[in-house]
Amino acid sequence: MTEQVAIGIAGVGKIARDQHLPAIAGHPGFKLIAGASRNARIDGVHNYQNVEDMLKAEPLVQAVSLCAPPQVRFAQARAALAAGKHVMLEKPPGASVTEVDVLAGLARQNQCTLFASWHSRHAPGVEAARAWLAEKAITAVNVQWKEDVRRWHPGQDWIWQPGGLGVFDPGINALSIMTRILPHTFFLKSAELFVPANRHNPIAANLDFSDALGTPIRAEFDWRHGPVELWQIEVITRDGVLRLAQGGKFLQIDAEVVDIGPEREYPSLYDRFFDLISTNASDVDVGPLQHVADAMLLGKRHEVEVFEE
Ligand code: NAP
């Protein structure tokens, strides 16, 4: 591997511009050399309409970061892996659980790195919460992940289409943290999904999980909330209550606020991608997506009022 990894980015929209482009620009290990997007252009690099054209025209690209909606993730990732490129997947890593397993197999076959990224796991409070909870006896978990869909997803039709996850698009961030910090594997017992009469995917969901010890774990996701978002996980233990709030940027244990340092989710994701490439490793955890699939399997659907932008 050369000192800097030449990288291309695909799907230049909100998250690519807000987070990926600045994180790549600030990372000494990566050099952005190309973009692939049907409409958008990135200044200062070569731009292509799609991943296939980029791969054909840019043999020096070593890695590709995929930031389009999940419905097109598999085809883009397959093309990049088949061309021998390392691939980073935005969350969720696919539109189905099994297609991500297939990608992991392709990565192994082609000796490439595949990184299924979960940006919320890189929030500054997550590892501290995991460490504190590791030996604790947990009696209950309450999760609230609520925001205003009109504020966070204006004009994004794909979130309402099959594979777009609806309220699980943000909710999967909570699931990615829960699966990281809770010491025991948990599983869905029942779910209620609230689906607008004119849409395919839920606008809200209530999920009841448990683990082998019978711990009650409740998660409520809602897109009809505002104006201030509520992204918090509360874990009640015999030794005190842990509260991870603001999506993982704030950690409190009982009355004490824990100093966890600044937020640097996306720089940290690119650190991880660079380390994985450097060590010929992959990191593919479908756990959070599996919980969403389970909710779609078990969930009782309730029709709610139509949603218009
Ligand atoms: P977005 O802005 O709606 O989409 C990103 C770009 O993907 C679009 O601008 C579009 O660019 C391209 N695209 C859209 N549909 C496509 C299609 N059918 N085929 C090929 N390209 C397509 O969405 P986003 O908010 O950036 O989210 C993208 C992914 O990042 C999602 O998986 C989301 O969960 C994740 N994410 C989003 C956020 C956030 O705050 N928005 C945060 C973290 C993670 P062109 O029209 O130029 O092709």
mmCIF file of C-alpha atoms and ligand atoms in Angstrom:
data_model
loop_
_atom_site.group_PDB
_atom_site.id
_atom_site.type_symbol
_atom_site.label_atom_id
_atom_site.label_comp_id
_atom_site.label_asym_id
_atom_site.label_seq_id
_atom_site.Cartn_x
_atom_site.Cartn_y
_atom_site.Cartn_z
ATOM 1 C CA MET A 1 0.000 0.000 0.000
ATOM 2 C CA THR A 2 1.240 3.508 -0.804
ATOM 3 C CA GLU A 3 1.458 5.966 2.063
ATOM 4 C CA GLN A 4 -1.777 7.699 1.079
ATOM 5 C CA VAL A 5 -4.792 5.732 -0.050
ATOM 6 C CA ALA A 6 -6.335 7.178 -3.224
ATOM 7 C CA ILE A 7 -10.067 7.221 -2.611
ATOM 8 C CA GLY A 8 -13.217 7.834 -4.643
ATOM 9 C CA ILE A 9 -16.576 8.755 -3.173
ATOM 10 C CA ALA A 10 -19.970 7.752 -4.553
ATOM 11 C CA GLY A 11 -23.372 9.348 -3.921
ATOM 12 C CA VAL A 12 -22.492 12.975 -3.322
ATOM 13 C CA GLY A 13 -25.455 14.232 -1.305
ATOM 14 C CA LYS A 14 -26.132 15.377 2.248
ATOM 15 C CA ILE A 15 -23.899 13.071 4.276
ATOM 16 C CA ALA A 16 -21.075 13.065 1.720
ATOM 17 C CA ARG A 17 -20.883 16.871 1.809
ATOM 18 C CA ASP A 18 -21.604 17.338 5.526
ATOM 19 C CA GLN A 19 -19.194 14.701 6.806
ATOM 20 C CA HIS A 20 -17.263 12.497 4.364
ATOM 21 C CA LEU A 21 -15.603 15.175 2.237
ATOM 22 C CA PRO A 22 -14.346 17.164 5.262
ATOM 23 C CA ALA A 23 -13.221 13.972 7.052
ATOM 24 C CA ILE A 24 -11.282 12.755 4.002
ATOM 25 C CA ALA A 25 -9.780 16.215 3.419
ATOM 26 C CA GLY A 26 -8.571 16.295 7.021
ATOM 27 C CA HIS A 27 -7.128 12.776 7.043
ATOM 28 C CA PRO A 28 -3.441 12.352 6.234
ATOM 29 C CA GLY A 29 -3.982 8.754 5.102
ATOM 30 C CA PHE A 30 -6.431 9.467 2.284
ATOM 31 C CA LYS A 31 -6.349 11.496 -0.907
ATOM 32 C CA LEU A 32 -9.631 12.068 -2.702
ATOM 33 C CA ILE A 33 -9.143 11.664 -6.445
ATOM 34 C CA ALA A 34 -12.611 11.025 -7.882
ATOM 35 C CA GLY A 35 -16.336 11.307 -7.359
ATOM 36 C CA ALA A 36 -19.238 9.266 -8.770
ATOM 37 C CA SER A 37 -22.677 10.853 -8.630
ATOM 38 C CA ARG A 38 -25.442 11.189 -11.193
ATOM 39 C CA ASN A 39 -25.919 14.937 -10.674
ATOM 40 C CA ALA A 40 -23.431 16.283 -8.136
ATOM 41 C CA ARG A 41 -19.841 17.303 -8.842
ATOM 42 C CA ILE A 42 -16.922 17.638 -6.404
ATOM 43 C CA ASP A 43 -14.548 20.516 -7.113
ATOM 44 C CA GLY A 44 -10.944 19.661 -7.865
ATOM 45 C CA VAL A 45 -11.324 15.960 -8.706
ATOM 46 C CA HIS A 46 -12.510 13.919 -11.690
ATOM 47 C CA ASN A 47 -16.240 13.293 -11.641
ATOM 48 C CA TYR A 48 -18.218 10.427 -13.159
ATOM 49 C CA GLN A 49 -21.905 9.552 -13.500
ATOM 50 C CA ASN A 50 -21.588 6.227 -11.708
ATOM 51 C CA VAL A 51 -19.198 3.909 -9.871
ATOM 52 C CA GLU A 52 -18.563 1.674 -12.889
ATOM 53 C CA ASP A 53 -17.370 4.612 -15.032
ATOM 54 C CA MET A 54 -15.168 5.846 -12.187
ATOM 55 C CA LEU A 55 -13.584 2.420 -11.756
ATOM 56 C CA LYS A 56 -12.893 2.093 -15.496
ATOM 57 C CA ALA A 57 -11.364 5.554 -15.843
ATOM 58 C CA GLU A 58 -9.424 5.750 -12.560
ATOM 59 C CA PRO A 59 -7.146 2.723 -12.115
ATOM 60 C CA LEU A 60 -5.272 4.555 -9.339
ATOM 61 C CA VAL A 61 -8.337 4.551 -7.068
ATOM 62 C CA GLN A 62 -7.589 2.105 -4.232
ATOM 63 C CA ALA A 63 -10.649 2.618 -2.064
ATOM 64 C CA VAL A 64 -14.251 3.697 -2.508
ATOM 65 C CA SER A 65 -16.603 5.220 0.040
ATOM 66 C CA LEU A 66 -20.281 4.593 -0.702
ATOM 67 C CA CYS A 67 -22.672 7.323 0.492
ATOM 68 C CA ALA A 68 -25.773 6.844 -1.687
ATOM 69 C CA PRO A 69 -29.012 5.471 -0.187
ATOM 70 C CA PRO A 70 -28.963 1.785 0.829
ATOM 71 C CA GLN A 71 -31.044 0.520 -2.069
ATOM 72 C CA VAL A 72 -28.080 0.941 -4.465
ATOM 73 C CA ARG A 73 -25.319 -0.014 -2.000
ATOM 74 C CA PHE A 74 -24.944 -3.650 -3.099
ATOM 75 C CA ALA A 75 -24.472 -3.001 -6.835
ATOM 76 C CA GLN A 76 -21.942 -0.234 -6.188
ATOM 77 C CA ALA A 77 -20.027 -2.286 -3.616
ATOM 78 C CA ARG A 78 -19.971 -5.386 -5.794
ATOM 79 C CA ALA A 79 -18.519 -3.403 -8.704
ATOM 80 C CA ALA A 80 -15.833 -1.866 -6.502
ATOM 81 C CA LEU A 81 -14.862 -5.150 -4.816
ATOM 82 C CA ALA A 82 -14.765 -6.947 -8.172
ATOM 83 C CA ALA A 83 -12.294 -4.282 -9.317
ATOM 84 C CA GLY A 84 -10.123 -5.001 -6.260
ATOM 85 C CA LYS A 85 -10.950 -1.824 -4.331
ATOM 86 C CA HIS A 86 -11.365 -1.444 -0.572
ATOM 87 C CA VAL A 87 -14.916 -0.407 0.284
ATOM 88 C CA MET A 88 -16.482 1.611 3.082
ATOM 89 C CA LEU A 89 -20.273 1.373 3.377
ATOM 90 C CA GLU A 90 -22.358 4.143 4.960
ATOM 91 C CA LYS A 91 -25.009 2.876 7.329
ATOM 92 C CA PRO A 92 -27.145 0.858 6.836
ATOM 93 C CA PRO A 93 -24.695 -1.456 5.032
ATOM 94 C CA GLY A 94 -27.370 -2.835 2.697
ATOM 95 C CA ALA A 95 -31.014 -3.132 1.843
ATOM 96 C CA SER A 96 -31.091 -6.697 3.163
ATOM 97 C CA VAL A 97 -29.027 -8.576 5.733
ATOM 98 C CA THR A 98 -27.926 -11.351 3.419
ATOM 99 C CA GLU A 99 -26.642 -9.079 0.667
ATOM 100 C CA VAL A 100 -24.139 -7.698 3.177
ATOM 101 C CA ASP A 101 -22.928 -11.241 3.908
ATOM 102 C CA VAL A 102 -22.470 -11.731 0.172
ATOM 103 C CA LEU A 103 -20.365 -8.557 0.023
ATOM 104 C CA ALA A 104 -18.231 -9.796 2.927
ATOM 105 C CA GLY A 105 -17.594 -12.978 0.939
ATOM 106 C CA LEU A 106 -16.645 -10.976 -2.170
ATOM 107 C CA ALA A 107 -14.242 -8.881 -0.099
ATOM 108 C CA ARG A 108 -12.518 -12.031 1.198
ATOM 109 C CA GLN A 109 -12.357 -13.526 -2.294
ATOM 110 C CA ASN A 110 -10.793 -10.349 -3.718
ATOM 111 C CA GLN A 111 -8.545 -9.727 -0.679
ATOM 112 C CA CYS A 112 -10.072 -6.303 -0.136
ATOM 113 C CA THR A 113 -11.159 -4.510 3.005
ATOM 114 C CA LEU A 114 -14.895 -4.174 3.563
ATOM 115 C CA PHE A 115 -15.914 -1.749 6.310
ATOM 116 C CA ALA A 116 -19.600 -1.607 7.222
ATOM 117 C CA SER A 117 -19.487 1.664 9.115
ATOM 118 C CA TRP A 118 -21.750 2.646 12.007
ATOM 119 C CA HIS A 119 -20.969 6.296 12.609
ATOM 120 C CA SER A 120 -22.885 6.530 15.906
ATOM 121 C CA ARG A 121 -20.577 3.920 17.437
ATOM 122 C CA HIS A 122 -17.825 6.522 17.015
ATOM 123 C CA ALA A 123 -19.649 9.117 19.130
ATOM 124 C CA PRO A 124 -17.380 10.100 22.035
ATOM 125 C CA GLY A 125 -19.490 8.587 24.854
ATOM 126 C CA VAL A 126 -19.911 5.118 23.387
ATOM 127 C CA GLU A 127 -16.674 3.380 24.408
ATOM 128 C CA ALA A 128 -16.808 4.907 27.908
ATOM 129 C CA ALA A 129 -20.396 3.659 28.275
ATOM 130 C CA ARG A 130 -19.400 0.199 27.072
ATOM 131 C CA ALA A 131 -16.518 0.038 29.546
ATOM 132 C CA TRP A 132 -18.677 1.155 32.488
ATOM 133 C CA LEU A 133 -21.474 -1.292 31.636
ATOM 134 C CA ALA A 134 -19.229 -4.299 31.023
ATOM 135 C CA GLU A 135 -19.464 -5.737 34.559
ATOM 136 C CA LYS A 136 -22.768 -4.167 35.675
ATOM 137 C CA ALA A 137 -26.018 -5.935 36.519
ATOM 138 C CA ILE A 138 -28.521 -4.221 34.212
ATOM 139 C CA THR A 139 -32.150 -4.100 35.318
ATOM 140 C CA ALA A 140 -33.728 -2.104 32.439
ATOM 141 C CA VAL A 141 -32.896 -0.145 29.302
ATOM 142 C CA ASN A 142 -34.970 2.716 27.864
ATOM 143 C CA VAL A 143 -34.147 4.180 24.485
ATOM 144 C CA GLN A 144 -35.753 7.205 22.883
ATOM 145 C CA TRP A 145 -34.667 8.199 19.402
ATOM 146 C CA LYS A 146 -36.990 10.939 18.239
ATOM 147 C CA GLU A 147 -36.580 13.726 15.702
ATOM 148 C CA ASP A 148 -38.445 15.736 13.115
ATOM 149 C CA VAL A 149 -38.326 13.941 9.751
ATOM 150 C CA ARG A 150 -38.992 17.216 7.918
ATOM 151 C CA ARG A 151 -35.901 18.761 9.476
ATOM 152 C CA TRP A 152 -33.526 15.810 9.031
ATOM 153 C CA HIS A 153 -34.730 14.301 5.750
ATOM 154 C CA PRO A 154 -36.247 17.084 3.636
ATOM 155 C CA GLY A 155 -37.196 15.864 0.167
ATOM 156 C CA GLN A 156 -35.649 12.395 0.670
ATOM 157 C CA ASP A 157 -38.127 10.115 -1.031
ATOM 158 C CA TRP A 158 -35.872 7.038 -0.748
ATOM 159 C CA ILE A 159 -36.449 6.779 3.028
ATOM 160 C CA TRP A 160 -40.105 5.959 2.344
ATOM 161 C CA GLN A 161 -39.365 3.393 -0.386
ATOM 162 C CA PRO A 162 -38.728 -0.343 0.242
ATOM 163 C CA GLY A 163 -35.195 -0.669 1.603
ATOM 164 C CA GLY A 164 -35.203 2.928 2.865
ATOM 165 C CA LEU A 165 -36.059 1.856 6.441
ATOM 166 C CA GLY A 166 -38.343 4.772 7.350
ATOM 167 C CA VAL A 167 -37.843 5.746 11.007
ATOM 168 C CA PHE A 168 -35.298 2.938 11.318
ATOM 169 C CA ASP A 169 -32.911 5.063 9.229
ATOM 170 C CA PRO A 170 -32.130 7.113 12.375
ATOM 171 C CA GLY A 171 -33.293 4.333 14.722
ATOM 172 C CA ILE A 172 -30.561 2.028 13.459
ATOM 173 C CA ASN A 173 -28.067 4.499 14.936
ATOM 174 C CA ALA A 174 -29.524 3.779 18.378
ATOM 175 C CA LEU A 175 -29.387 0.053 17.623
ATOM 176 C CA SER A 176 -25.751 0.362 16.568
ATOM 177 C CA ILE A 177 -24.914 1.938 19.946
ATOM 178 C CA MET A 178 -27.063 -0.495 21.950
ATOM 179 C CA THR A 179 -25.385 -3.498 20.305
ATOM 180 C CA ARG A 180 -21.999 -1.983 21.168
ATOM 181 C CA ILE A 181 -22.537 -0.968 24.810
ATOM 182 C CA LEU A 182 -24.872 -3.625 26.220
ATOM 183 C CA PRO A 183 -22.866 -6.590 27.494
ATOM 184 C CA HIS A 184 -25.388 -9.281 26.528
ATOM 185 C CA THR A 185 -26.926 -10.097 23.156
ATOM 186 C CA PHE A 186 -30.519 -8.914 23.072
ATOM 187 C CA PHE A 187 -33.355 -9.892 20.769
ATOM 188 C CA LEU A 188 -36.729 -8.516 19.718
ATOM 189 C CA LYS A 189 -39.814 -9.893 21.467
ATOM 190 C CA SER A 190 -42.504 -7.644 19.984
ATOM 191 C CA ALA A 191 -42.857 -4.435 18.012
ATOM 192 C CA GLU A 192 -45.437 -1.927 16.886
ATOM 193 C CA LEU A 193 -44.895 -0.106 13.618
ATOM 194 C CA PHE A 194 -46.806 3.082 12.787
ATOM 195 C CA VAL A 195 -47.049 3.486 9.033
ATOM 196 C CA PRO A 196 -48.580 6.542 7.282
ATOM 197 C CA ALA A 197 -51.498 5.531 5.037
ATOM 198 C CA ASN A 198 -49.673 6.876 1.950
ATOM 199 C CA ARG A 199 -46.199 5.477 2.716
ATOM 200 C CA HIS A 200 -44.422 2.133 2.730
ATOM 201 C CA ASN A 201 -42.230 2.519 5.812
ATOM 202 C CA PRO A 202 -42.941 3.330 9.484
ATOM 203 C CA ILE A 203 -42.834 6.891 10.754
ATOM 204 C CA ALA A 204 -42.605 5.565 14.324
ATOM 205 C CA ALA A 205 -41.871 2.262 16.042
ATOM 206 C CA ASN A 206 -41.981 0.866 19.574
ATOM 207 C CA LEU A 207 -39.709 -2.112 20.153
ATOM 208 C CA ASP A 208 -39.550 -4.459 23.133
ATOM 209 C CA PHE A 209 -36.371 -6.503 23.384
ATOM 210 C CA SER A 210 -34.968 -8.805 26.006
ATOM 211 C CA ASP A 211 -31.808 -10.844 26.610
ATOM 212 C CA ALA A 212 -31.060 -14.269 28.061
ATOM 213 C CA LEU A 213 -31.427 -12.807 31.574
ATOM 214 C CA GLY A 214 -34.895 -11.409 30.796
ATOM 215 C CA THR A 215 -33.830 -7.752 31.010
ATOM 216 C CA PRO A 216 -36.560 -5.439 29.655
ATOM 217 C CA ILE A 217 -35.142 -3.286 26.853
ATOM 218 C CA ARG A 218 -37.541 -0.771 25.343
ATOM 219 C CA ALA A 219 -36.810 1.425 22.313
ATOM 220 C CA GLU A 220 -39.101 4.122 20.953
ATOM 221 C CA PHE A 221 -38.331 5.691 17.587
ATOM 222 C CA ASP A 222 -40.431 8.587 16.312
ATOM 223 C CA TRP A 223 -40.105 10.960 13.388
ATOM 224 C CA ARG A 224 -43.027 13.176 14.511
ATOM 225 C CA HIS A 225 -41.006 14.825 17.258
ATOM 226 C CA GLY A 226 -39.627 18.306 17.520
ATOM 227 C CA PRO A 227 -38.353 20.886 17.388
ATOM 228 C CA VAL A 228 -35.470 19.563 19.525
ATOM 229 C CA GLU A 229 -34.382 16.017 18.773
ATOM 230 C CA LEU A 230 -34.148 13.410 21.541
ATOM 231 C CA TRP A 231 -31.485 10.768 20.952
ATOM 232 C CA GLN A 232 -30.888 9.068 24.263
ATOM 233 C CA ILE A 233 -30.211 5.708 25.851
ATOM 234 C CA GLU A 234 -30.766 5.175 29.560
ATOM 235 C CA VAL A 235 -29.391 2.038 31.203
ATOM 236 C CA ILE A 236 -30.514 1.282 34.749
ATOM 237 C CA THR A 237 -28.128 -0.912 36.708
ATOM 238 C CA ARG A 238 -27.835 -2.020 40.338
ATOM 239 C CA ASP A 239 -24.901 0.409 40.634
ATOM 240 C CA GLY A 240 -26.524 3.482 39.132
ATOM 241 C CA VAL A 241 -28.071 4.903 35.986
ATOM 242 C CA LEU A 242 -26.098 5.576 32.815
ATOM 243 C CA ARG A 243 -27.490 8.144 30.393
ATOM 244 C CA LEU A 244 -26.016 8.528 26.941
ATOM 245 C CA ALA A 245 -27.680 11.509 25.259
ATOM 246 C CA GLN A 246 -27.348 13.743 22.184
ATOM 247 C CA GLY A 247 -26.684 10.665 20.035
ATOM 248 C CA GLY A 248 -23.685 9.666 22.169
ATOM 249 C CA LYS A 249 -22.092 13.104 22.625
ATOM 250 C CA PHE A 250 -23.150 13.413 26.274
ATOM 251 C CA LEU A 251 -22.602 10.843 29.020
ATOM 252 C CA GLN A 252 -23.894 11.000 32.552
ATOM 253 C CA ILE A 253 -23.528 8.352 35.232
ATOM 254 C CA ASP A 254 -25.928 9.064 38.085
ATOM 255 C CA ALA A 255 -25.562 12.785 38.768
ATOM 256 C CA GLU A 256 -22.074 13.025 37.316
ATOM 257 C CA VAL A 257 -21.368 14.274 33.809
ATOM 258 C CA VAL A 258 -18.459 12.303 32.341
ATOM 259 C CA ASP A 259 -15.784 14.163 30.372
ATOM 260 C CA ILE A 260 -15.689 12.316 27.038
ATOM 261 C CA GLY A 261 -13.962 14.796 24.763
ATOM 262 C CA PRO A 262 -15.120 16.321 21.502
ATOM 263 C CA GLU A 263 -17.283 14.750 18.789
ATOM 264 C CA ARG A 264 -15.261 13.380 15.827
ATOM 265 C CA GLU A 265 -17.417 10.549 14.475
ATOM 266 C CA TYR A 266 -16.412 10.721 10.809
ATOM 267 C CA PRO A 267 -12.684 11.431 11.312
ATOM 268 C CA SER A 268 -12.731 8.391 13.617
ATOM 269 C CA LEU A 269 -14.522 6.292 10.955
ATOM 270 C CA TYR A 270 -11.795 7.135 8.440
ATOM 271 C CA ASP A 271 -9.108 6.295 11.056
ATOM 272 C CA ARG A 272 -10.746 2.896 11.365
ATOM 273 C CA PHE A 273 -11.023 2.423 7.578
ATOM 274 C CA PHE A 274 -7.330 3.304 7.208
ATOM 275 C CA ASP A 275 -6.311 0.833 9.952
ATOM 276 C CA LEU A 276 -8.412 -1.926 8.375
ATOM 277 C CA ILE A 277 -6.810 -1.337 4.964
ATOM 278 C CA SER A 278 -3.344 -1.251 6.538
ATOM 279 C CA THR A 279 -3.872 -4.595 8.259
ATOM 280 C CA ASN A 280 -5.757 -6.341 5.404
ATOM 281 C CA ALA A 281 -8.803 -6.719 7.636
ATOM 282 C CA SER A 282 -12.557 -6.174 7.316
ATOM 283 C CA ASP A 283 -15.193 -5.077 9.816
ATOM 284 C CA VAL A 284 -18.706 -6.159 8.914
ATOM 285 C CA ASP A 285 -21.313 -6.319 11.677
ATOM 286 C CA VAL A 286 -24.881 -6.738 10.435
ATOM 287 C CA GLY A 287 -26.313 -6.848 13.980
ATOM 288 C CA PRO A 288 -28.141 -3.485 13.926
ATOM 289 C CA LEU A 289 -29.622 -4.218 10.478
ATOM 290 C CA GLN A 290 -30.715 -7.669 11.696
ATOM 291 C CA HIS A 291 -32.730 -6.027 14.488
ATOM 292 C CA VAL A 292 -34.497 -3.829 11.910
ATOM 293 C CA ALA A 293 -35.229 -6.908 9.804
ATOM 294 C CA ASP A 294 -36.626 -8.620 12.918
ATOM 295 C CA ALA A 295 -38.865 -5.599 13.581
ATOM 296 C CA MET A 296 -40.199 -5.844 10.037
ATOM 297 C CA LEU A 297 -40.804 -9.618 10.648
ATOM 298 C CA LEU A 298 -42.464 -9.366 14.056
ATOM 299 C CA GLY A 299 -43.906 -5.878 14.039
ATOM 300 C CA LYS A 300 -47.636 -5.290 14.264
ATOM 301 C CA ARG A 301 -48.471 -2.571 11.723
ATOM 302 C CA HIS A 302 -50.825 0.288 12.539
ATOM 303 C CA GLU A 303 -51.956 2.681 9.822
ATOM 304 C CA VAL A 304 -51.568 6.323 10.867
ATOM 305 C CA GLU A 305 -52.351 9.637 9.181
ATOM 306 C CA VAL A 306 -50.897 10.376 5.767
ATOM 307 C CA PHE A 307 -47.510 12.047 5.677
ATOM 308 C CA GLU A 308 -46.892 14.942 3.283
ATOM 309 C CA GLU A 309 -43.643 16.900 3.128
HETATM 310 P P1 NAP B 1 -29.186 11.852 0.021
HETATM 311 O O1 NAP B 1 -28.532 13.192 0.137
HETATM 312 O O2 NAP B 1 -30.626 11.788 -0.307
HETATM 313 O O3 NAP B 1 -28.444 10.913 -1.022
HETATM 314 C C1 NAP B 1 -27.068 10.934 -1.293
HETATM 315 C C2 NAP B 1 -26.845 10.974 -2.786
HETATM 316 O O4 NAP B 1 -26.979 9.676 -3.337
HETATM 317 C C3 NAP B 1 -27.858 11.802 -3.566
HETATM 318 O O5 NAP B 1 -27.572 13.176 -3.498
HETATM 319 C C4 NAP B 1 -27.745 11.238 -4.966
HETATM 320 O O6 NAP B 1 -26.716 11.940 -5.688
HETATM 321 C C5 NAP B 1 -27.325 9.797 -4.714
HETATM 322 N N1 NAP B 1 -28.440 8.909 -5.020
HETATM 323 C C6 NAP B 1 -29.711 9.011 -4.572
HETATM 324 N N2 NAP B 1 -30.469 8.037 -5.076
HETATM 325 C C7 NAP B 1 -29.664 7.313 -5.868
HETATM 326 C C8 NAP B 1 -29.881 6.195 -6.704
HETATM 327 N N3 NAP B 1 -31.082 5.617 -6.809
HETATM 328 N N4 NAP B 1 -28.839 5.695 -7.393
HETATM 329 C C9 NAP B 1 -27.616 6.263 -7.309
HETATM 330 N N5 NAP B 1 -27.367 7.355 -6.544
HETATM 331 C C10 NAP B 1 -28.373 7.853 -5.835
HETATM 332 O O7 NAP B 1 -28.993 11.003 1.355
HETATM 333 P P2 NAP B 1 -28.020 11.201 2.577
HETATM 334 O O8 NAP B 1 -28.730 11.893 3.665
HETATM 335 O O9 NAP B 1 -26.701 11.700 2.124
HETATM 336 O O10 NAP B 1 -27.916 9.673 3.046
HETATM 337 C C11 NAP B 1 -27.189 8.717 2.311
HETATM 338 C C12 NAP B 1 -26.809 7.580 3.236
HETATM 339 O O11 NAP B 1 -26.066 8.118 4.342
HETATM 340 C C13 NAP B 1 -28.020 6.859 3.836
HETATM 341 O O12 NAP B 1 -27.760 5.486 3.921
HETATM 342 C C14 NAP B 1 -28.150 7.452 5.237
HETATM 343 O O13 NAP B 1 -28.711 6.567 6.154
HETATM 344 C C15 NAP B 1 -26.688 7.734 5.558
HETATM 345 N N6 NAP B 1 -26.510 8.798 6.543
HETATM 346 C C16 NAP B 1 -27.160 10.005 6.415
HETATM 347 C C17 NAP B 1 -27.011 10.975 7.402
HETATM 348 C C18 NAP B 1 -27.683 12.319 7.328
HETATM 349 O O14 NAP B 1 -27.639 13.087 8.311
HETATM 350 N N7 NAP B 1 -28.275 12.699 6.215
HETATM 351 C C19 NAP B 1 -26.205 10.720 8.518
HETATM 352 C C20 NAP B 1 -25.509 9.536 8.573
HETATM 353 C C21 NAP B 1 -25.680 8.576 7.598
HETATM 354 P P3 NAP B 1 -26.843 12.068 -7.299
HETATM 355 O O15 NAP B 1 -28.247 12.511 -7.584
HETATM 356 O O16 NAP B 1 -25.792 13.067 -7.653
HETATM 357 O O17 NAP B 1 -26.556 10.680 -7.800
#
